[in-house]
PDB file of C-alpha atoms in Angstrom:
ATOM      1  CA  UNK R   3      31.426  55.307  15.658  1.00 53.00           C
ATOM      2  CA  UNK R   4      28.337  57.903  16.147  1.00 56.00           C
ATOM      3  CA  UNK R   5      25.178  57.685  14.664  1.00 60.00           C
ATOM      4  CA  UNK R   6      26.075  59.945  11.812  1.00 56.00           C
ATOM      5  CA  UNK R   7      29.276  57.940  11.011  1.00 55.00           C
ATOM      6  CA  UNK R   8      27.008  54.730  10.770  1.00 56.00           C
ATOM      7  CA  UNK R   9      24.382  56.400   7.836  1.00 59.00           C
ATOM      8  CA  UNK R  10      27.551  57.552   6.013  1.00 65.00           C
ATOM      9  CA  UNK R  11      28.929  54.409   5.441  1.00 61.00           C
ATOM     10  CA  UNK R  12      28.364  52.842   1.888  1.00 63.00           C
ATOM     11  CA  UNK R  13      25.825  50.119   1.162  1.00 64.00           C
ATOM     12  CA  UNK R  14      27.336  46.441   1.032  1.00 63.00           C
ATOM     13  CA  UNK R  15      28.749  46.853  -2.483  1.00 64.00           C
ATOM     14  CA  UNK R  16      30.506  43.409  -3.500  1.00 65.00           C
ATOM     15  CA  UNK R  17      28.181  40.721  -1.660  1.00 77.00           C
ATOM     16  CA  UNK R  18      26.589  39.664  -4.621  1.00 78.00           C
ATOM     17  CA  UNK R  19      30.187  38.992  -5.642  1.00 79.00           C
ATOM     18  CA  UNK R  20      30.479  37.253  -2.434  1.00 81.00           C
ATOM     19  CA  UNK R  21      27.390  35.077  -3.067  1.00 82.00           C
ATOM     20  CA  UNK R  22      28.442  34.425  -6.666  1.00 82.00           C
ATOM     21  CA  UNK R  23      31.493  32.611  -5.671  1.00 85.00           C
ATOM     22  CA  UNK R  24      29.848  30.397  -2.919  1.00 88.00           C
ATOM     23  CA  UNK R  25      26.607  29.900  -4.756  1.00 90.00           C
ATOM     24  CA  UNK R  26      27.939  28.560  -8.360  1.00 91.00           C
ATOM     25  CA  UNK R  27      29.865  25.649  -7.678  1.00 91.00           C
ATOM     26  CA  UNK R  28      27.264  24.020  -5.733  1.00 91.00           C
ATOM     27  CA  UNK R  29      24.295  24.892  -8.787  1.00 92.00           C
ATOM     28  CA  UNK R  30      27.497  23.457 -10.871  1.00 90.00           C
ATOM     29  CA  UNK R  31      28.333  20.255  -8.803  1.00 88.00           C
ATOM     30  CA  UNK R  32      24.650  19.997  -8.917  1.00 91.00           C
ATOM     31  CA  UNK R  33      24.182  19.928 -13.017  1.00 90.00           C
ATOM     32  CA  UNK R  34      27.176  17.618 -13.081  1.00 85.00           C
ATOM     33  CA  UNK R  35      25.588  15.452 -10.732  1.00 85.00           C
ATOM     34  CA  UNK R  36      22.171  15.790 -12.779  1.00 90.00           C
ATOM     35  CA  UNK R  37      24.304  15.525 -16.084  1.00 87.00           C
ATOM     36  CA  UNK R  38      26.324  12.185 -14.632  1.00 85.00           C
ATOM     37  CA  UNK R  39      23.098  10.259 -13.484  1.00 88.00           C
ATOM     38  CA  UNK R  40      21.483  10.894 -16.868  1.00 90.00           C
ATOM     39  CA  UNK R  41      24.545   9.170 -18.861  1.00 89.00           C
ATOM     40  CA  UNK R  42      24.364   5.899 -16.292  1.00 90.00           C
ATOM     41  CA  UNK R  43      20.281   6.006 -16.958  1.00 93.00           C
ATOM     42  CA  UNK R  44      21.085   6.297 -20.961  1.00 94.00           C
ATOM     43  CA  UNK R  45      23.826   3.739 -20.835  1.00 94.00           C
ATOM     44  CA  UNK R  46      21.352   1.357 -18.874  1.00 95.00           C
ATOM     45  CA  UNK R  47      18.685   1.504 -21.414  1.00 96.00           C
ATOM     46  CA  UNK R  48      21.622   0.924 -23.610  1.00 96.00           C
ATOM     47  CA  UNK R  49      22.286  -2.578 -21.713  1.00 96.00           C
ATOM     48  CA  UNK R  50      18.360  -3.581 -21.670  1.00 96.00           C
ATOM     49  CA  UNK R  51      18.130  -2.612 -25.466  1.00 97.00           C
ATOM     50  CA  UNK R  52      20.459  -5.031 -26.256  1.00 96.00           C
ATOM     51  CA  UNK R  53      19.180  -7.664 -23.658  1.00 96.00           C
ATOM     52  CA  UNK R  54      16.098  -7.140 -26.036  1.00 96.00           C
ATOM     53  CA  UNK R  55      18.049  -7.484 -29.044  1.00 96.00           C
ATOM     54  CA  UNK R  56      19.746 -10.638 -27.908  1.00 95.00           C
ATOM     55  CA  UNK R  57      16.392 -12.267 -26.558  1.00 94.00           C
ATOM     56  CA  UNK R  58      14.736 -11.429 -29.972  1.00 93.00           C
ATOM     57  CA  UNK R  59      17.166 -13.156 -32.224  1.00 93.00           C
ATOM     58  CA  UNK R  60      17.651 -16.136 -29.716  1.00 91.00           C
ATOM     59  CA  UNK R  61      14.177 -16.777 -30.199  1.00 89.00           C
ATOM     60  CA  UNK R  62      14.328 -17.016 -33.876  1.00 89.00           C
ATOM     61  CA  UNK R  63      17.307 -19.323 -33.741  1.00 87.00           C
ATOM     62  CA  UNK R  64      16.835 -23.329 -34.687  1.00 82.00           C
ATOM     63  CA  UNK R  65      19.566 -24.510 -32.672  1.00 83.00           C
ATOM     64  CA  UNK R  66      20.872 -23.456 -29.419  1.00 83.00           C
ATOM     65  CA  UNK R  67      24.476 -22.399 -30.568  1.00 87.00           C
ATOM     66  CA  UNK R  68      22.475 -20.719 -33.369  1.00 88.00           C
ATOM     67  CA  UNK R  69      20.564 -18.842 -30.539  1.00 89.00           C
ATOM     68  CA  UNK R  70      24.293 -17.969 -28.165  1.00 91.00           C
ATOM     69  CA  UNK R  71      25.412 -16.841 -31.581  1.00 93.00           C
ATOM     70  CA  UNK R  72      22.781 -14.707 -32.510  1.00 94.00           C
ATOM     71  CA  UNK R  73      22.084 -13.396 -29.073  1.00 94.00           C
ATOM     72  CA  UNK R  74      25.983 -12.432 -28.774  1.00 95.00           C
ATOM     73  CA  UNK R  75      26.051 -10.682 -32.546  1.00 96.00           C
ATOM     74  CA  UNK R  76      22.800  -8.738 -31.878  1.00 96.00           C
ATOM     75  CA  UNK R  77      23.682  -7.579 -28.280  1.00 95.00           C
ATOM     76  CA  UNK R  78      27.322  -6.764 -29.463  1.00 95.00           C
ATOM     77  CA  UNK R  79      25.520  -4.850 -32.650  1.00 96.00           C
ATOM     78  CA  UNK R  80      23.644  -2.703 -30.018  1.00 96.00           C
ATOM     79  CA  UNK R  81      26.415  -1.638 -28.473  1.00 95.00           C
ATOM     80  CA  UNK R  82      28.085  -0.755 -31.730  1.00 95.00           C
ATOM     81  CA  UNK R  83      25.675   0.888 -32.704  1.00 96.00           C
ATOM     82  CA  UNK R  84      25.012   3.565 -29.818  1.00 94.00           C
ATOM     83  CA  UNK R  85      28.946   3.576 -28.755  1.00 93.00           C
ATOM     84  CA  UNK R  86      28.798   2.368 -25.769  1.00 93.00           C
ATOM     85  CA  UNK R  87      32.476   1.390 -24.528  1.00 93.00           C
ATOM     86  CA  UNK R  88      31.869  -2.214 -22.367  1.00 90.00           C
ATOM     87  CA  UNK R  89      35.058  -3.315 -20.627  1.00 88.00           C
ATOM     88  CA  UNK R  90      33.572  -6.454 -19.488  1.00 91.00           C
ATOM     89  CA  UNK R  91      30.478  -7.819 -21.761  1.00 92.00           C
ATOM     90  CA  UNK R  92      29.200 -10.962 -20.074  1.00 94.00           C
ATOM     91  CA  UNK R  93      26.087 -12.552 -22.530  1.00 92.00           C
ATOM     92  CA  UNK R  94      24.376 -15.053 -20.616  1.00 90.00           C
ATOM     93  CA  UNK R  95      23.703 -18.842 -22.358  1.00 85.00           C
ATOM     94  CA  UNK R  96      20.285 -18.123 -23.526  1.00 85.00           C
ATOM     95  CA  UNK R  97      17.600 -20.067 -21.516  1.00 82.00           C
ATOM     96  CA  UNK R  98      14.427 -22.010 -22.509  1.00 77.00           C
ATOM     97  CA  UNK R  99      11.715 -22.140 -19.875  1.00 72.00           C
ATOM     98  CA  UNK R 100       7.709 -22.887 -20.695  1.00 70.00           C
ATOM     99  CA  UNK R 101       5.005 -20.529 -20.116  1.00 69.00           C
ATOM    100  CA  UNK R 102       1.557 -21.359 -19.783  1.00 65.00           C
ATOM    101  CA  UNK R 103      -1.479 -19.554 -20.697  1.00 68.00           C
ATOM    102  CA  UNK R 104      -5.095 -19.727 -21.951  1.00 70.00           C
ATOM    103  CA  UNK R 105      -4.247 -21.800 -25.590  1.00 70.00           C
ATOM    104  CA  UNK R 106      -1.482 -24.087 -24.159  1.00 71.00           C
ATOM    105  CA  UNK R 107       2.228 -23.577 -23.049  1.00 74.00           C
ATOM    106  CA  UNK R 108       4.364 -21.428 -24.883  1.00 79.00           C
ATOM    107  CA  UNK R 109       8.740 -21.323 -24.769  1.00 84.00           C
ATOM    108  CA  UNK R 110      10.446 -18.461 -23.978  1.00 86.00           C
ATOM    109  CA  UNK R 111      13.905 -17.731 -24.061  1.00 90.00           C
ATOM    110  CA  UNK R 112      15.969 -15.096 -21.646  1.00 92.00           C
ATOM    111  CA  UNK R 113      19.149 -13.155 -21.758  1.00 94.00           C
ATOM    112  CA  UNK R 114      21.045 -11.552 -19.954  1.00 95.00           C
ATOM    113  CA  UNK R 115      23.649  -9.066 -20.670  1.00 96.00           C
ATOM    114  CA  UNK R 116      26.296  -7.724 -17.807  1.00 96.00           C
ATOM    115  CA  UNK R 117      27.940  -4.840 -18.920  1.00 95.00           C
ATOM    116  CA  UNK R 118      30.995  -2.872 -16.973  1.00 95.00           C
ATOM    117  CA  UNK R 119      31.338   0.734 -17.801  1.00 93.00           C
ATOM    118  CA  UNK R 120      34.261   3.059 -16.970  1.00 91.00           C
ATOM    119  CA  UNK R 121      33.039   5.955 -14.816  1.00 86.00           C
ATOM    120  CA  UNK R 122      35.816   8.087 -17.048  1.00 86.00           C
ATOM    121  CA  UNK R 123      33.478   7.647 -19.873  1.00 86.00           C
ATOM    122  CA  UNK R 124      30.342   7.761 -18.091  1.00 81.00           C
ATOM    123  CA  UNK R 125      30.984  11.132 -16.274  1.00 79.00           C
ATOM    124  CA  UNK R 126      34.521  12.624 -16.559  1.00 78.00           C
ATOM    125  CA  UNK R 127      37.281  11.728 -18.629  1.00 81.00           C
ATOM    126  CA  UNK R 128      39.983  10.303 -15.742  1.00 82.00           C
ATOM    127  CA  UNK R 129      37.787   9.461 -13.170  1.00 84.00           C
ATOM    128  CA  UNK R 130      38.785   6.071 -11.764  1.00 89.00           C
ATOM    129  CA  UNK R 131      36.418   3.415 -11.060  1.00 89.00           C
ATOM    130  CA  UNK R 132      33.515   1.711 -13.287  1.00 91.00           C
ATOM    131  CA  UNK R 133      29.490   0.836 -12.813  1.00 92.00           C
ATOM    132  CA  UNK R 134      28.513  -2.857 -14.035  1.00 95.00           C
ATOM    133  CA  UNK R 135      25.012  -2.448 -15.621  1.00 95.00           C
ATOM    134  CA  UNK R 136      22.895  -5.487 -15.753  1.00 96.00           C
ATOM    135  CA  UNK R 137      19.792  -6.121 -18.408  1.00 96.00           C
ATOM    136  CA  UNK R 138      17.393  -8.806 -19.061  1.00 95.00           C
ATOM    137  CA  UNK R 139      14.577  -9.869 -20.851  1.00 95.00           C
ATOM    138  CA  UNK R 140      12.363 -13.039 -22.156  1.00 91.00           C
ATOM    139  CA  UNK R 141      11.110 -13.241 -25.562  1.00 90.00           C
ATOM    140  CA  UNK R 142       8.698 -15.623 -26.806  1.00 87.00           C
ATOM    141  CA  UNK R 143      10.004 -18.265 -29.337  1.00 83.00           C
ATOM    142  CA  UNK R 144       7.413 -18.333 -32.502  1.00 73.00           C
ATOM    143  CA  UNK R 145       6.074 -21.563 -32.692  1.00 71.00           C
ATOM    144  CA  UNK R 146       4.815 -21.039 -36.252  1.00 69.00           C
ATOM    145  CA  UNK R 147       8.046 -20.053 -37.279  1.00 63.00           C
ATOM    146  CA  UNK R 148       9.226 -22.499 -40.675  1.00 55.00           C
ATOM    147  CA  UNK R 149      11.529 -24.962 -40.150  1.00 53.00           C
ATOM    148  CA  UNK R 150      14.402 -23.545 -42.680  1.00 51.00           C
TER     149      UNK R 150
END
């Protein structure tokens, strides 16, 4: 080809095209991504919400099966509540352990809550596997509390 054949030819017409179709699944396998990792973060603050919730009612309980029950019915309630699907919900025996600070020791109680997750309903529906999320947290038993 001669020099004149080479400034006749027409511009690249159709790369952008080209780019398109290479570019756009990777900026979508990238939002997924972004998209899937946001549900797991939600769902965990899900679990630790109702770790809360379970730790909270435990510690108003006068008995210690009052306290498994309560801790069970409010984590369970949490889960209700924000529709999350657990496949596995593990509610840890609440625990009593002292604390001391400046006006004396004080009693805590802690749950735990162990939920397993299907990644189906995490990310996308039909994907096979599942994430166990774990939450816990101590709450402070009311020592002022009455005794009925």
């Amino acid at each position: 080809m001669s020099r004149a054949g080479a400034a006749r030819r027409p511009p690249d017409s159709g790369s952008v095209a080209v780019e398109a179709a290479i570019l756009v699944p990777a900026v979508v396998a990238l939002a997924l991504i972004v998209a899937g990792v946001g549900r797991i973060q939600t769902t965990g603050g899900v679990v630790d919400a109702a770790a809360r919730a379970g730790a909270r009612a435990a510690s108003l309980a006068r008995t210690p099966e009052g306290a498994q029950q309560a801790a069970e019915d409010a984590a369970r309630g949490v889960f209700s509540e924000q529709h999350v699907p657990c496949t596995d919900l593990q509610i840890t025996q609440p625990s009593s352990d002292p604390v001391t600070v400046n006006n004396g020791a004080l009693q805590t109680v802690d749950v735990r809550v162990v939920c397993t997750v299907r990644l189906g309903w995490l990310l996308v529906d039909g994907m096979p596997g599942s994430k166990t999320l774990k939450g816990e947290f101590s709450s402070v038993i009311d020592r002022y509390r009455s005794a009925g």
